[in-house]
CSV table of C-alpha atoms in Angstrom, one decimal:
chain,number,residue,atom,x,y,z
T,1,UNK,CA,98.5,89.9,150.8
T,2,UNK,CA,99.1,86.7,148.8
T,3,UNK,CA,95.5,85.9,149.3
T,4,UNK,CA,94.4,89.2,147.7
T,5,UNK,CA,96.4,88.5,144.7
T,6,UNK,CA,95.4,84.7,144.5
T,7,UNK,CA,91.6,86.0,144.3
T,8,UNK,CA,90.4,86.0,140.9
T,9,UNK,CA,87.9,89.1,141.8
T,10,UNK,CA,90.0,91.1,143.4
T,11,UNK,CA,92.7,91.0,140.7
T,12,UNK,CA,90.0,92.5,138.4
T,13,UNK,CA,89.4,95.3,141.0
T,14,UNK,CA,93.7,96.2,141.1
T,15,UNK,CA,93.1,95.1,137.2
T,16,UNK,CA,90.8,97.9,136.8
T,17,UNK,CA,92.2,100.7,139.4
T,18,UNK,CA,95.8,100.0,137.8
T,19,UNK,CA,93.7,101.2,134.3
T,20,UNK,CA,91.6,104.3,135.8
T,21,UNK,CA,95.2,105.9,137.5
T,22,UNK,CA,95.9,109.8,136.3
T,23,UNK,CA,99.5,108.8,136.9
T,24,UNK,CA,102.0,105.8,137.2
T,25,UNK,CA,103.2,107.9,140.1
T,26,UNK,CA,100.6,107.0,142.9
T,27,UNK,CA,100.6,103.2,142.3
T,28,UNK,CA,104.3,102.9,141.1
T,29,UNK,CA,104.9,102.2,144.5
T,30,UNK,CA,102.1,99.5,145.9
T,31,UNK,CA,102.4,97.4,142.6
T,32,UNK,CA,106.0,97.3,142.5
T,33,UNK,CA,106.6,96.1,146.2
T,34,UNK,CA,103.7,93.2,145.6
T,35,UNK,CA,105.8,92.0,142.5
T,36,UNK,CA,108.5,91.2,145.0
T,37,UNK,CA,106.8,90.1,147.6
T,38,UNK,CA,104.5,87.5,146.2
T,39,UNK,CA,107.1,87.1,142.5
T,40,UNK,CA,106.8,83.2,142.8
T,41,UNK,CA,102.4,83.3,142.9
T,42,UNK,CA,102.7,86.2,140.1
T,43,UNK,CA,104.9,84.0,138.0
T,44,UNK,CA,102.7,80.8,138.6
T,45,UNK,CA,99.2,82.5,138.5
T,46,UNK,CA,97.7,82.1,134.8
T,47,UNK,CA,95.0,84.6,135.3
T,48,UNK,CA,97.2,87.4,136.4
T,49,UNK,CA,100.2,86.8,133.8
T,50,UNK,CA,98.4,87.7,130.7
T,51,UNK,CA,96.1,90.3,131.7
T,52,UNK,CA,98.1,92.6,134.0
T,53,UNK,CA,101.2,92.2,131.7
T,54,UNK,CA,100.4,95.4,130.0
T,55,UNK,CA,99.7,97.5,132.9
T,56,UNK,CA,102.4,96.6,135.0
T,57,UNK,CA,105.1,95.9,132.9
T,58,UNK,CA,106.5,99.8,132.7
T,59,UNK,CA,106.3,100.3,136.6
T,60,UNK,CA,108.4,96.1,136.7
T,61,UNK,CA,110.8,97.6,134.1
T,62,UNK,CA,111.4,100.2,136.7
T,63,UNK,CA,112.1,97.8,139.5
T,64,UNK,CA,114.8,95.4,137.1
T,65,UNK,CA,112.5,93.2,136.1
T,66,UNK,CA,111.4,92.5,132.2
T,67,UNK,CA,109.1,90.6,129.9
T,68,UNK,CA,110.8,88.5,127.2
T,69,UNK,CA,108.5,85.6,127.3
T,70,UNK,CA,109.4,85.1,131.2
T,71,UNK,CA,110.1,87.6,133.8
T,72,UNK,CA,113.7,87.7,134.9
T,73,UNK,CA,116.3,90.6,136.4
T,74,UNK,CA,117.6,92.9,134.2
T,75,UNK,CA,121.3,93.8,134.9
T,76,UNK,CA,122.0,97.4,135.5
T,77,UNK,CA,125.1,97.1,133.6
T,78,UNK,CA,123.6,96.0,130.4
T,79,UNK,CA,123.0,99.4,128.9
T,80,UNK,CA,123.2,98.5,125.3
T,81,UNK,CA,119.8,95.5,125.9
T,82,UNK,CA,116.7,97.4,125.0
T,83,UNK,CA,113.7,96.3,126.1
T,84,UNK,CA,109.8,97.6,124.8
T,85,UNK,CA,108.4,99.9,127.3
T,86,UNK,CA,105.2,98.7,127.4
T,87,UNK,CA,105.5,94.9,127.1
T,88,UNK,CA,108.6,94.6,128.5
T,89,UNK,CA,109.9,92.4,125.2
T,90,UNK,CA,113.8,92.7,124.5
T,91,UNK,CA,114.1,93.9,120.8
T,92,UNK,CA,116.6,94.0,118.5
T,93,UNK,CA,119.9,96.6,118.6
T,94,UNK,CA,119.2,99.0,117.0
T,95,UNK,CA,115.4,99.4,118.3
T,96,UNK,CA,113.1,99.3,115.7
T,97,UNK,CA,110.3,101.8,115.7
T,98,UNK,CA,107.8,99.6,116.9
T,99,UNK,CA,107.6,96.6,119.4
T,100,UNK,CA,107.5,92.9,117.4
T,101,UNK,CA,105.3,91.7,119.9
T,102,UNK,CA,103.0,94.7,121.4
T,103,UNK,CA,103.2,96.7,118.3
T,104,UNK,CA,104.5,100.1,120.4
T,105,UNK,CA,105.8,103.0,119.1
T,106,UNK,CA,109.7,102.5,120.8
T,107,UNK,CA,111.9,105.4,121.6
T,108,UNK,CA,115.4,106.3,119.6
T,109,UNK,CA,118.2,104.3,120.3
T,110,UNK,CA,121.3,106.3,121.2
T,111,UNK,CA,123.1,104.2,118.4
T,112,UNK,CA,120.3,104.1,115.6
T,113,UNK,CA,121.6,106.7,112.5
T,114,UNK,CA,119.8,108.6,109.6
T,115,UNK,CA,120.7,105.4,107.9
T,116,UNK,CA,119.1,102.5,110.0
T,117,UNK,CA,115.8,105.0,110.4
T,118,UNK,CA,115.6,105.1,106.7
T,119,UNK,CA,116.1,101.3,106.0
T,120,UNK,CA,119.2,102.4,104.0
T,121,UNK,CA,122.9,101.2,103.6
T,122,UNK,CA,125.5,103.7,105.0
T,123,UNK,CA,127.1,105.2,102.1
T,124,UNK,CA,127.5,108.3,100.0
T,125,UNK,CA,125.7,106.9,96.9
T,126,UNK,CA,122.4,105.8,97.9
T,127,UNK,CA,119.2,105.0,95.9
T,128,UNK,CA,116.9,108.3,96.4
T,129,UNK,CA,113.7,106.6,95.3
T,130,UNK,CA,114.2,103.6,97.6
T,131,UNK,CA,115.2,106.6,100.4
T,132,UNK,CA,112.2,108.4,99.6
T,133,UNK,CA,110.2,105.4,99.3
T,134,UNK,CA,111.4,104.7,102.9
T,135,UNK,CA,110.4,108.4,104.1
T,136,UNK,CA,106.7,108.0,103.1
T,137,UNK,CA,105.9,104.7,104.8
T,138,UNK,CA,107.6,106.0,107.8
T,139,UNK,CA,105.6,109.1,107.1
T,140,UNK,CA,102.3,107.1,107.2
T,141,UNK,CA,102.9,104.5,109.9
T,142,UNK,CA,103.5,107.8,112.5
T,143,UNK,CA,100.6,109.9,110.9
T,144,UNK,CA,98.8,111.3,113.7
T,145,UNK,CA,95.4,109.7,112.8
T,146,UNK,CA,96.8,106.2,114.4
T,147,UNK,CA,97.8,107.9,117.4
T,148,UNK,CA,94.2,109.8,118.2
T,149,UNK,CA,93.7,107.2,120.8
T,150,UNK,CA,97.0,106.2,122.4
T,151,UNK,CA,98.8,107.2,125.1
T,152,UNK,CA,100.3,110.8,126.2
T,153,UNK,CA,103.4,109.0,126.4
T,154,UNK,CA,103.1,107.5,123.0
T,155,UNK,CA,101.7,110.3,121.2
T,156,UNK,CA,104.7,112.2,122.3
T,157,UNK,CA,107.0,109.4,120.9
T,158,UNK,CA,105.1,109.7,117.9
T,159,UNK,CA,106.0,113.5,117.5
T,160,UNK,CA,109.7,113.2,118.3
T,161,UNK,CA,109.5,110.1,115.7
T,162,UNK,CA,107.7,111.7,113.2
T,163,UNK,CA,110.6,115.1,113.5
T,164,UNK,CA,113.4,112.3,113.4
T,165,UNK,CA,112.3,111.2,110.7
T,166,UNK,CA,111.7,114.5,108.6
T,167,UNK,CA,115.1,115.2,109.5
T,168,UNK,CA,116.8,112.3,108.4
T,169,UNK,CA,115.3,112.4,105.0
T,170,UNK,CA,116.2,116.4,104.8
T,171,UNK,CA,119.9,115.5,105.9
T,172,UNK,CA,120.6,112.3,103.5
T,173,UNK,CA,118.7,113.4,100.0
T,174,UNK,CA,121.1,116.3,99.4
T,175,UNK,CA,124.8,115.2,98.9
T,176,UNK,CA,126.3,117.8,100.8
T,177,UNK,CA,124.5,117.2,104.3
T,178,UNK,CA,125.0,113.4,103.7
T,179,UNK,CA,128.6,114.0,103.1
T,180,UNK,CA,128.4,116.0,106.0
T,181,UNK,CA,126.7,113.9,108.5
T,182,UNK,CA,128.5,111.4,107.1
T,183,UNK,CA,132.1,112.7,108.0
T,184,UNK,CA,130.0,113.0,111.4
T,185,UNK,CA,129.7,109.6,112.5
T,186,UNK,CA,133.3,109.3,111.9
T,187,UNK,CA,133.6,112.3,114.6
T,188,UNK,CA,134.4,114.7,111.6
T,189,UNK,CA,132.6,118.1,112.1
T,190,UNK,CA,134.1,119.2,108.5
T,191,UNK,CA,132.2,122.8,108.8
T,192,UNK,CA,133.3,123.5,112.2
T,193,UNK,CA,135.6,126.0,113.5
T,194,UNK,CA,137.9,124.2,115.5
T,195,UNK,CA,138.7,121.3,112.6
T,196,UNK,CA,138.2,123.9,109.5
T,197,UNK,CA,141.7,123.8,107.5
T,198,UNK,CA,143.5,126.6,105.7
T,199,UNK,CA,141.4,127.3,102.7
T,200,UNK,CA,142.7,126.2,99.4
T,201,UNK,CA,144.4,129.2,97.8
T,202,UNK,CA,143.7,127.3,94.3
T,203,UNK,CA,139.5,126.8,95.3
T,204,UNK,CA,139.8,130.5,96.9
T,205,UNK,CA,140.6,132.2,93.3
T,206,UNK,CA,138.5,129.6,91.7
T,207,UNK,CA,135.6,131.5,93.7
T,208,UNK,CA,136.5,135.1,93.6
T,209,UNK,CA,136.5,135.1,89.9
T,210,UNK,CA,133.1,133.1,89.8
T,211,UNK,CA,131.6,135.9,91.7
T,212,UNK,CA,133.5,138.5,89.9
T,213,UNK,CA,132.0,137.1,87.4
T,214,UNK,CA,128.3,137.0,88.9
T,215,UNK,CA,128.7,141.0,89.7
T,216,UNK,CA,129.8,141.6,86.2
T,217,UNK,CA,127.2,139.9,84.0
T,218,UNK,CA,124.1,141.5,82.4
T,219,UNK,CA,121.8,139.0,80.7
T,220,UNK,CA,120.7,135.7,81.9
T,221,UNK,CA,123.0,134.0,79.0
T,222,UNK,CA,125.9,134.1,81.0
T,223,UNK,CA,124.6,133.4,84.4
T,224,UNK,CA,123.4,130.3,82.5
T,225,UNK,CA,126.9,129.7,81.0
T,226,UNK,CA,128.1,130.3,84.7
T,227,UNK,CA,125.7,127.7,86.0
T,228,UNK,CA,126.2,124.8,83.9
T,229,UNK,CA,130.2,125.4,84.7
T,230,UNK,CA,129.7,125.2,88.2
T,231,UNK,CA,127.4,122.2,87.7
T,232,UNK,CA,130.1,120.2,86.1
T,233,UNK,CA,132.7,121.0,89.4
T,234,UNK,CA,129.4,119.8,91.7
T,235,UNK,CA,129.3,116.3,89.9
T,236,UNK,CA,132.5,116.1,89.9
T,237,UNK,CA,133.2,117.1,93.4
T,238,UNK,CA,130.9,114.6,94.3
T,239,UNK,CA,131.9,111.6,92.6
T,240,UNK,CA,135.4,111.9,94.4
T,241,UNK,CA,134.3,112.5,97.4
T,242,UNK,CA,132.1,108.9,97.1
T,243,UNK,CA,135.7,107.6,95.8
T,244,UNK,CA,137.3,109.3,98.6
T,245,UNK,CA,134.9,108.2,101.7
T,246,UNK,CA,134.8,104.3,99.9
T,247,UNK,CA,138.6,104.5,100.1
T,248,UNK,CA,138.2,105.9,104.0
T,249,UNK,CA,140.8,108.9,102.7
T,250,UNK,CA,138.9,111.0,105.1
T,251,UNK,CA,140.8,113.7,105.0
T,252,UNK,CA,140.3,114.2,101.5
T,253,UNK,CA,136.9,113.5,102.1
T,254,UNK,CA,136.5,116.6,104.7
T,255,UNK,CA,138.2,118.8,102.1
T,256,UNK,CA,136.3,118.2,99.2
T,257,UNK,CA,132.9,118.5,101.4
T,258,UNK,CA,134.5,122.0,102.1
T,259,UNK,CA,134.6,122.0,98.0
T,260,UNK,CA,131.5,121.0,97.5
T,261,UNK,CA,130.1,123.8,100.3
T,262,UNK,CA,131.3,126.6,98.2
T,263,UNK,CA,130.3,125.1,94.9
T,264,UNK,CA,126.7,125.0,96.5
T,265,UNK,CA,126.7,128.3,97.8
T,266,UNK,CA,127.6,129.5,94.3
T,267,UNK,CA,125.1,127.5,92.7
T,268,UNK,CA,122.4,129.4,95.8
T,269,UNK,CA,123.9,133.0,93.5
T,270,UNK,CA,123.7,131.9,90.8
T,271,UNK,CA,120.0,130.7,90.8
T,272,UNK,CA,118.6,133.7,92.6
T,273,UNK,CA,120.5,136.3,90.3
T,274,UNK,CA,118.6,139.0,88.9
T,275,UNK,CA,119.6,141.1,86.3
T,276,UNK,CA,120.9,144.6,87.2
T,277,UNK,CA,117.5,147.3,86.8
T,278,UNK,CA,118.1,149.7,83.7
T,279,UNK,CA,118.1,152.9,86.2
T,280,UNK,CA,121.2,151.8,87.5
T,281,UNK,CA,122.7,150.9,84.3
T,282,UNK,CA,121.6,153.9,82.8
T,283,UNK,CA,123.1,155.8,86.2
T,284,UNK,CA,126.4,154.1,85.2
């Protein structure tokens, strides 16, 4: 009743039981139908604001209700407001990783990219030492060491983070995954079946006599020679497909990542070639 929540000592006692639960499951329940029912002395009450904030705040957030300074209704139709889990603060769109105000580790945001993880402008040319710069202090702040002591729910944040994270940084330091994820966020699968186009009769020649080529050489010389050719069409394939995607010519773009695919493939040959054994040149 509204005398049991008035009372200093007994707020400790639901302070503490709230704190020793297993799960939010059994109490979910009891706390949320006394935050209704006695709203006006929970808003009012000094004592009971500050400490049971934390505690309660994820089974209110359930209910409608938020923390951002004061508690108020959160509209159902408001899917793009995030709000911290824990505290119950609204943060900024995209969510950061972690709460301004509670310091939580925060869940992905359906809208947050490779890009806004890694603290980087979304573009084909980017600054690799300022992305991998990013990548290691991401890499420290979700080091498992700071989460030896948190939450099951946050320590499980902290894994999918820590994959997101690792993935992002895989996907956007090579060109051709950025130009391919990329082309994605402009709902472009450009290696797909279903929006793959006709091959280039001009790049499929260009390739059949580079491997002709592969099969037919005998000393590391020309597989050299071979490399530093198809080095030059890799640079140059990618400096027009930056030109390209600045220029939002986006089919061009798709067809010279499809370029760029078979150029690295190539290059994959050409740097795991071994010289052909002397029994079967001898055999020969």
């Amino acid at each position: 009743n509204a005398e049991t929540w008035g009372s200093r000592g007994e707020l400790r006692i639901v302070q503490w039981w709230l704190c020793e639960m297993s799960t939010w499951s059994r109490c979910s329940m009891l706390v949320s139908r006394a935050i209704h029912r006695h709203l006006p002395l929970y808003r009012s009450s000094s004592f009971i604001r500050r400490p049971l904030v934390r505690h309660i705040a994820p089974l209110a957030s359930s209910c409608g209700w938020f923390s951002s300074g004061s508690h108020v209704p959160h509209k159902k139709g408001e899917k793009d407001h995030a709000h911290c889990w824990s505290c119950g603060t609204e943060t900024a769109k995209p969510l950061p990783l972690f709460c301004q105000s509670c310091k939580r580790l925060q869940p992905q945001h359906k809208n947050l990219t490779y890009f806004d993880l890694l603290n980087c402008p979304t573009s084909f040319e980017l600054d690799l030492k300022h992305l991998e710069k990013q990548y290691h202090r991401l890499q420290v702040c979700l080091h498992p060491d700071k989460f030896s002591n948190a939450s099951a729910h946050e320590k499980q944040l902290s894994d999918t983070q820590c994959a997101l994270v690792n993935e992002a940084y895989n996907i956007l330091k090579k060109p051709l995954s950025r130009a391919e994820y990329l082309l994605k966020l402009h709902n472009i699968d450009a290696f797909g079946e279903k929006t793959h186009p006709a091959m280039d009769m001009s790049l499929l020649m260009e390739v059949m006599e580079v491997r002709e080529a592969v099969d037919a050489a005998t000393s590391p010389r020309e597989i050299e020679q071979l490399k530093q050719d198809n080095d030059t069409k890799i640079s140059d394939c990618i400096t027009q497909f930056s030109t390209a995607f600045k220029q939002h010519d986006l089919a061009k773009a798709t067809s010279l990542a499809i370029r760029l695919q078979y150029y690295n493939r190539i290059d994959e040959t050409l740097t795991y070639w071994t010289p052909p054994s002397s029994s079967s040149s001898s055999s020969s």
